[in-house]
Tab-separated table of C-alpha atoms in Angstrom:
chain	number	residue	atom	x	y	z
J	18	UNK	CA	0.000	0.000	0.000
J	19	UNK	CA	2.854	2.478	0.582
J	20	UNK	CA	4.874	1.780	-2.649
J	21	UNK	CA	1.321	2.733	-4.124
J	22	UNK	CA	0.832	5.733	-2.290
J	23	UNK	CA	4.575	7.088	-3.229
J	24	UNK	CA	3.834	6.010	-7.016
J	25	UNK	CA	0.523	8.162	-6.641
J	26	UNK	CA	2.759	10.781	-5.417
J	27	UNK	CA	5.236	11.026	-7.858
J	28	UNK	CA	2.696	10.730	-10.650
J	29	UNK	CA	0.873	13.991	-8.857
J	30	UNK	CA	4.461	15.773	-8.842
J	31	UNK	CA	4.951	15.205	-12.602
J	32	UNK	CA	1.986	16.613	-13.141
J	33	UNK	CA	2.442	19.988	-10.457
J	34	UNK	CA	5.586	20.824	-11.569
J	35	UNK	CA	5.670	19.860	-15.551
J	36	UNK	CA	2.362	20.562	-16.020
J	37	UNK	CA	2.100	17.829	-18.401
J	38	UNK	CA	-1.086	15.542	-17.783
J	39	UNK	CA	-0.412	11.754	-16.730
J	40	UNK	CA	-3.635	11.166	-18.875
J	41	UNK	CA	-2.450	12.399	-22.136
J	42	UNK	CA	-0.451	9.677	-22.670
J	43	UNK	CA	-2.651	7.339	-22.815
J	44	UNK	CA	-4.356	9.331	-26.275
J	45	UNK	CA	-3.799	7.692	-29.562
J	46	UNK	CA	-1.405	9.500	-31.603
J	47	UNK	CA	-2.056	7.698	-34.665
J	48	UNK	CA	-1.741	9.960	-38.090
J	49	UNK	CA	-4.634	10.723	-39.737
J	50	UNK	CA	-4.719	12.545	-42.881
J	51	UNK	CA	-7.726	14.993	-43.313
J	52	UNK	CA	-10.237	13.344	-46.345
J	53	UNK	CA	-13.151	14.010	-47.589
J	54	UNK	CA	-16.027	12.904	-49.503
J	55	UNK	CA	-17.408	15.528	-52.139
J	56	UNK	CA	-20.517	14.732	-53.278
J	57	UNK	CA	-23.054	16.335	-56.128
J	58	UNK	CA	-25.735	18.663	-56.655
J	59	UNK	CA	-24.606	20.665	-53.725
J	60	UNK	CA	-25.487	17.590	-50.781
J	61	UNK	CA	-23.429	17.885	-48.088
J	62	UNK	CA	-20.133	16.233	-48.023
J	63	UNK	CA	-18.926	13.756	-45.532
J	64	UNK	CA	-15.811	12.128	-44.093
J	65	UNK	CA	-14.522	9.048	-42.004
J	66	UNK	CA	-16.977	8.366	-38.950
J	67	UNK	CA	-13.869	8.375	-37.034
J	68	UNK	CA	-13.031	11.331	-38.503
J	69	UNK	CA	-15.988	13.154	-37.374
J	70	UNK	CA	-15.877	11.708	-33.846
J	71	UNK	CA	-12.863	13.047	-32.958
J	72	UNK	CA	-13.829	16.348	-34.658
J	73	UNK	CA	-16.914	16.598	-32.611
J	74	UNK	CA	-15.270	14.936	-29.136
J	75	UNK	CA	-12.758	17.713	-29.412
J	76	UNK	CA	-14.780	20.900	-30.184
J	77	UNK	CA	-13.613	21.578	-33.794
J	78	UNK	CA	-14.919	21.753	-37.273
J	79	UNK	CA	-14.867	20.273	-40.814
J	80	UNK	CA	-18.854	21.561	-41.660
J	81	UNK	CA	-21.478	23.847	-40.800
J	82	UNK	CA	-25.055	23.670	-40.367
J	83	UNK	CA	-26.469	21.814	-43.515
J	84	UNK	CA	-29.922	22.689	-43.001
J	85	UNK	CA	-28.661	26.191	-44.084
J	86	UNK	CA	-27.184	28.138	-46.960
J	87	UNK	CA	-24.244	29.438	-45.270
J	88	UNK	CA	-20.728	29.839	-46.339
J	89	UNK	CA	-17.016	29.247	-44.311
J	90	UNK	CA	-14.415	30.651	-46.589
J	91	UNK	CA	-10.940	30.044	-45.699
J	92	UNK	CA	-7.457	30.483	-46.935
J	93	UNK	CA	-4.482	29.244	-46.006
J	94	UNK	CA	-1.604	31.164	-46.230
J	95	UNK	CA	1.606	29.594	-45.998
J	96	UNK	CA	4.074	32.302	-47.712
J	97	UNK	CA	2.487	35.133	-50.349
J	98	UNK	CA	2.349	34.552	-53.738
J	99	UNK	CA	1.322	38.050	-54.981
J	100	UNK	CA	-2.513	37.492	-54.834
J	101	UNK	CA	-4.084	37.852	-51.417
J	102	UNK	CA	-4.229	42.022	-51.762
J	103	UNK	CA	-6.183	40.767	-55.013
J	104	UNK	CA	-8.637	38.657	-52.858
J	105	UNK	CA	-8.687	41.096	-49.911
J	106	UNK	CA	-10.233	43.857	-52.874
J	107	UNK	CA	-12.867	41.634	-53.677
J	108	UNK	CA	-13.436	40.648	-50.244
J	109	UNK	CA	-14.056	43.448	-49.468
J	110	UNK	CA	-15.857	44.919	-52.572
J	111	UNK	CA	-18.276	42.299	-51.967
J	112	UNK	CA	-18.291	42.425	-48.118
J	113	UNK	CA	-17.829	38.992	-47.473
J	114	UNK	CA	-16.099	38.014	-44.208
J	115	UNK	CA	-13.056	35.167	-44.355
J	116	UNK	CA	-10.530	33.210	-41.914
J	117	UNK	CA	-6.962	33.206	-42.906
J	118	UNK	CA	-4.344	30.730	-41.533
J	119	UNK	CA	-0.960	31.928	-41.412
J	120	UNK	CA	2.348	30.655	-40.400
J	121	UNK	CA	5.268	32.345	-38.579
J	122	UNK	CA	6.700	33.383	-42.217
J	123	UNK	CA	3.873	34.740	-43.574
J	124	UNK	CA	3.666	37.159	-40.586
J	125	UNK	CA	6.624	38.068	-40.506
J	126	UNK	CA	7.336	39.123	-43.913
J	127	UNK	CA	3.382	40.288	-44.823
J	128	UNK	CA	3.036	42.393	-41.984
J	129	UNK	CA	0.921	45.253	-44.033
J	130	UNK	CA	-1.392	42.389	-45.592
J	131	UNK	CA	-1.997	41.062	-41.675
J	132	UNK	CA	-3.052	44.448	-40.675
J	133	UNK	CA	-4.937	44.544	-44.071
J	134	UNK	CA	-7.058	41.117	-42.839
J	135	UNK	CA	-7.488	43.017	-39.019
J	136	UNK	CA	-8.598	46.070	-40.217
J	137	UNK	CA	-11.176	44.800	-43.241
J	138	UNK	CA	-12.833	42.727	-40.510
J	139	UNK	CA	-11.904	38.986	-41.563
J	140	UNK	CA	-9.736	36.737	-39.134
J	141	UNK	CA	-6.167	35.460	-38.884
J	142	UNK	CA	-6.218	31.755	-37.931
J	143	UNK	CA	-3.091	30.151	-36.533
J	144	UNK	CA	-1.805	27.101	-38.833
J	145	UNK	CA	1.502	26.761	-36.473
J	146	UNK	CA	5.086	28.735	-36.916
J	147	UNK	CA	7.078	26.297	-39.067
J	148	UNK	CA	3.968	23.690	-40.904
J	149	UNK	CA	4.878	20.637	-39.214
J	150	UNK	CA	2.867	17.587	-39.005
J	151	UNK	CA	1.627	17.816	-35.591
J	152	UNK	CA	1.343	14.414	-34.934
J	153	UNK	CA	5.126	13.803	-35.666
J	154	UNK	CA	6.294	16.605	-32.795
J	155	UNK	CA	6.263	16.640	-28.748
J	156	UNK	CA	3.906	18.184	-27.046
J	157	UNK	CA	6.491	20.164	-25.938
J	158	UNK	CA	7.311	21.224	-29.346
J	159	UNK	CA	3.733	21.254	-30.644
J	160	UNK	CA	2.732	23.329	-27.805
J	161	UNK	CA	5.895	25.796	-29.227
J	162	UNK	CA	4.550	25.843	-32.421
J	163	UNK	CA	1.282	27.114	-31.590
J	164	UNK	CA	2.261	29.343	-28.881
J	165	UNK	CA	5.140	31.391	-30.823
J	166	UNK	CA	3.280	32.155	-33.563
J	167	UNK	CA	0.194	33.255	-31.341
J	168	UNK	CA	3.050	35.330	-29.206
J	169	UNK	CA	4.290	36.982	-32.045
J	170	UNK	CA	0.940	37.978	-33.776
J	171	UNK	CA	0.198	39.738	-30.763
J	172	UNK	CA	3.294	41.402	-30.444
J	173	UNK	CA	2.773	42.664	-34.110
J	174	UNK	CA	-1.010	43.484	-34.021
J	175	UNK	CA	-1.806	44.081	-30.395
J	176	UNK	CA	-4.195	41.640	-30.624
J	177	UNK	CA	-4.850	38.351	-28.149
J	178	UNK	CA	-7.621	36.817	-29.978
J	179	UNK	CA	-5.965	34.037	-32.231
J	180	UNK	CA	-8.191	31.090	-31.248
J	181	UNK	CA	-8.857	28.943	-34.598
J	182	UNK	CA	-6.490	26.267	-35.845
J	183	UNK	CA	-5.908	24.640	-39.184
J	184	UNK	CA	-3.859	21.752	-38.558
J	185	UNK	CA	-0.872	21.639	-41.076
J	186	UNK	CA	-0.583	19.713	-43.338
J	187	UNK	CA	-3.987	18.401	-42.436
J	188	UNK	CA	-2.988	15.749	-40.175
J	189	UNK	CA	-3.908	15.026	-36.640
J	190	UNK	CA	-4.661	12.394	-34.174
J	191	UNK	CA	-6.618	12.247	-30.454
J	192	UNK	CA	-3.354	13.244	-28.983
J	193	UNK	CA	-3.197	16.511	-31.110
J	194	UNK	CA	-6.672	17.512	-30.663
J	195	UNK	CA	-6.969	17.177	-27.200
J	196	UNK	CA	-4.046	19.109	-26.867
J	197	UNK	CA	-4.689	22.227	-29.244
J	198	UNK	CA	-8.392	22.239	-27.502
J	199	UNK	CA	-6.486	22.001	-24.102
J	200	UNK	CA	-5.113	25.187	-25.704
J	201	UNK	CA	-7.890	26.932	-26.087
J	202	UNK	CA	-7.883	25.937	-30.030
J	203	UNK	CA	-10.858	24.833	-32.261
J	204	UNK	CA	-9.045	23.161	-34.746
J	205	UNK	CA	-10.592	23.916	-38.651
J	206	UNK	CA	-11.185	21.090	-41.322
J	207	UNK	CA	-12.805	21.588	-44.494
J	208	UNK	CA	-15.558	19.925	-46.300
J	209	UNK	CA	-14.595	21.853	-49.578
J	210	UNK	CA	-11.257	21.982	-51.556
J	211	UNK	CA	-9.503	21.084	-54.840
J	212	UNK	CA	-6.011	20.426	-56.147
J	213	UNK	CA	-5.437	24.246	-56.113
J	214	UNK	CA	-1.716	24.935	-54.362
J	215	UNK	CA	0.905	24.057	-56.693
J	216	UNK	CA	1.583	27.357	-58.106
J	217	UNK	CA	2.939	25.852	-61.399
J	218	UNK	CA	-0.257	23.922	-62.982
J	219	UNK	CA	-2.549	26.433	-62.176
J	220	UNK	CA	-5.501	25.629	-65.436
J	221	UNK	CA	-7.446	28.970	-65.414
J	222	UNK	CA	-10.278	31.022	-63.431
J	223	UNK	CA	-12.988	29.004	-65.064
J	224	UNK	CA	-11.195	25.117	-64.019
J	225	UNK	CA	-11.383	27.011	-60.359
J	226	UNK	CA	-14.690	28.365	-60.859
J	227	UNK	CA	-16.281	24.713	-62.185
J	228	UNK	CA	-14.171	22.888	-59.106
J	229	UNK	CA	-15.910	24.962	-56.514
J	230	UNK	CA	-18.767	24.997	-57.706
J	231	UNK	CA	-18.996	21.287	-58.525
J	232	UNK	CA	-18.584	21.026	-54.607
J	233	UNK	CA	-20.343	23.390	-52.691
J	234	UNK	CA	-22.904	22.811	-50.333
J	235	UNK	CA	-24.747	23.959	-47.652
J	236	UNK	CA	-22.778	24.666	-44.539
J	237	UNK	CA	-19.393	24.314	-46.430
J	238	UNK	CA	-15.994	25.327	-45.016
J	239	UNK	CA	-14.153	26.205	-48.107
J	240	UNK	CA	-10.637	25.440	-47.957
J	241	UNK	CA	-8.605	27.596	-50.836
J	242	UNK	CA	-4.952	28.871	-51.170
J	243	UNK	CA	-4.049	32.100	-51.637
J	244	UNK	CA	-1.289	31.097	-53.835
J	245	UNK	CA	-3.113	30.124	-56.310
J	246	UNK	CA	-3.817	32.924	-59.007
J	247	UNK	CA	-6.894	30.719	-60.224
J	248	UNK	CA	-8.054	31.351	-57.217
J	249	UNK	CA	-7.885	34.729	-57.110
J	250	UNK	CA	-8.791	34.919	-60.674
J	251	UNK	CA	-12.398	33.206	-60.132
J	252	UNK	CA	-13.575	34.546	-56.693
J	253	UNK	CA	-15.399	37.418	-57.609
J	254	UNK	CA	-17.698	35.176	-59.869
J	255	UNK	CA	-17.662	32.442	-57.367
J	256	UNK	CA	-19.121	34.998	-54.941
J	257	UNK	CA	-21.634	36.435	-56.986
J	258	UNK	CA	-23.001	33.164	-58.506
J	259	UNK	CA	-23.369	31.912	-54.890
J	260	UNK	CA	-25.161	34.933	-53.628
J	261	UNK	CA	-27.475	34.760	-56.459
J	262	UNK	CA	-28.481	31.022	-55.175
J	263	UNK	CA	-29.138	32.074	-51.848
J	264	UNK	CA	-26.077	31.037	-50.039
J	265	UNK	CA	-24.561	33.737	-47.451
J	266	UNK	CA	-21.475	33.880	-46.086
J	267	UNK	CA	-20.593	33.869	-42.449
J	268	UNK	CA	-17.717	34.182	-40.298
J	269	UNK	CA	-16.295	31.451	-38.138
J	270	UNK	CA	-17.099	33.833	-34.912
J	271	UNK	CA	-20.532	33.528	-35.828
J	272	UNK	CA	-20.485	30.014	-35.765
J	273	UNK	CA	-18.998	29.753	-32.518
J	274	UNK	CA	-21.319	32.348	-31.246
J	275	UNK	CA	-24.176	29.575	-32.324
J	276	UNK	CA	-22.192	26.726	-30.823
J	277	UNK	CA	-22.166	28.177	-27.619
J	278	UNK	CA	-25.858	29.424	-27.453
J	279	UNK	CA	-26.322	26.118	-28.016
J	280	UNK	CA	-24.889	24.869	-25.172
J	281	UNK	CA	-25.905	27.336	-22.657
């Protein structure tokens, strides 16, 4: 009974003065890679029950509400390309709110397009300092990765209110999750995305324009790049042809906003 008590103790004492919990380790840190399943005539798309799950155990998102014609847009912006001041004029032309993640690069050397993003109204998501596979790190250095790139977005903006993640490279496991929502993250799938990031076979506005649109669907979270100059090339009509069908776009802060009245 002693030698029990004493292995209690120095369980408790890793956990008071590390602060890492003797629970986590028993999470699965097996790999997943973000899928999903696009499906036609704008029904909603799906992904792996497991998959969703975790999603849901863990307080993120991959899909909004499907009984309704509302919009997620999202970029990811790993390092500029020369078209994101392109889609922040249409953006806001059209007044349409959007998330973007950025890594520790991107705001560091875009510093006037991250106040751009602030002051237009959309938000800047954190998708980790240097893009590693989160599964593949320590917590120790997965709780860096987050952390310094949050630190030094509000040393350059002032601001303390990064709180969406977009896992990079879109891979995660339990162990990941639970720890960016330990965090105070809501880690940010997609349920809508194409082939769009390799800057050298982009195909044209109208191949990006028939790819989204092939896809959407009601609650989507629309994963594009901002690298791509397709992309930038076919938003305005993307926007406009949407609109015209009904569908709105929202913000992920009014999601969350909804999530939590709904739990109140």
């Amino acid at each position: 009974m002693k030698r029990i008590c004493v292995l209690i103790t120095a369980l408790l004492s890793i956990f008071l003065f590390t602060g890492i919990s003797v629970f986590a380790e028993t999470l699965s840190n097996e790999e997943f890679n973000w899928s999903f399943n696009p499906s036609k005539n704008q029904q909603p798309a799906t992904t792996e029950p497991h998959y969703e799950a975790l999603i849901e155990k863990y307080g993120g998102l991959y899909i909004g509400e499907t009984s309704e014609k509302e919009l997620y847009l999202t970029f990811d912006n790993g390092y500029e390309n020369g078209y994101t001041a392109k889609i922040l004029d249409v953006l806001k032309e059209k007044n349409i709110p959007a998330t973007f993640f950025v890594t520790g690069h991107y705001l560091k050397e875009e510093e006037e397009l991250i106040t751009r993003m602030i002051e237009e109204g959309h938000i800047v998501g954190n998708h980790s300092f240097h893009h590693p596979s989160l599964p593949k790190v320590s917590d120790e250095r997965l709780e860096k990765e987050i952390k310094s790139l949050e630190q030094a977005y509000e040393e350059q903006t002032g601001r303390n209110d990064m709180i969406y993640l977009r896992p990079p490279r879109g891979t995660f496991s339990e162990r990941t999750l639970a720890k960016t929502s330990e965090m105070g993250y809501t880690n940010v799938f997609w349920s809508l995305a194409y082939k769009d990031w390799e800057t050298d076979q982009q195909k044209g506005p109208d191949y990006a324009y028939d790819k989204i649109m092939s896809r959407i669907h009601p609650g989507a979270v629309m994963l594009l790049h901002s690298v791509s100059s397709d992309n930038a090339e076919a938003l305005p009509r993307v926007i406009d042809e949407l609109e015209k069908q009904g569908y709105t776009f929202k913000s992920l802060d009014e999601w969350r906003i909804k999530q939590e009245m709904l739990f109140q």
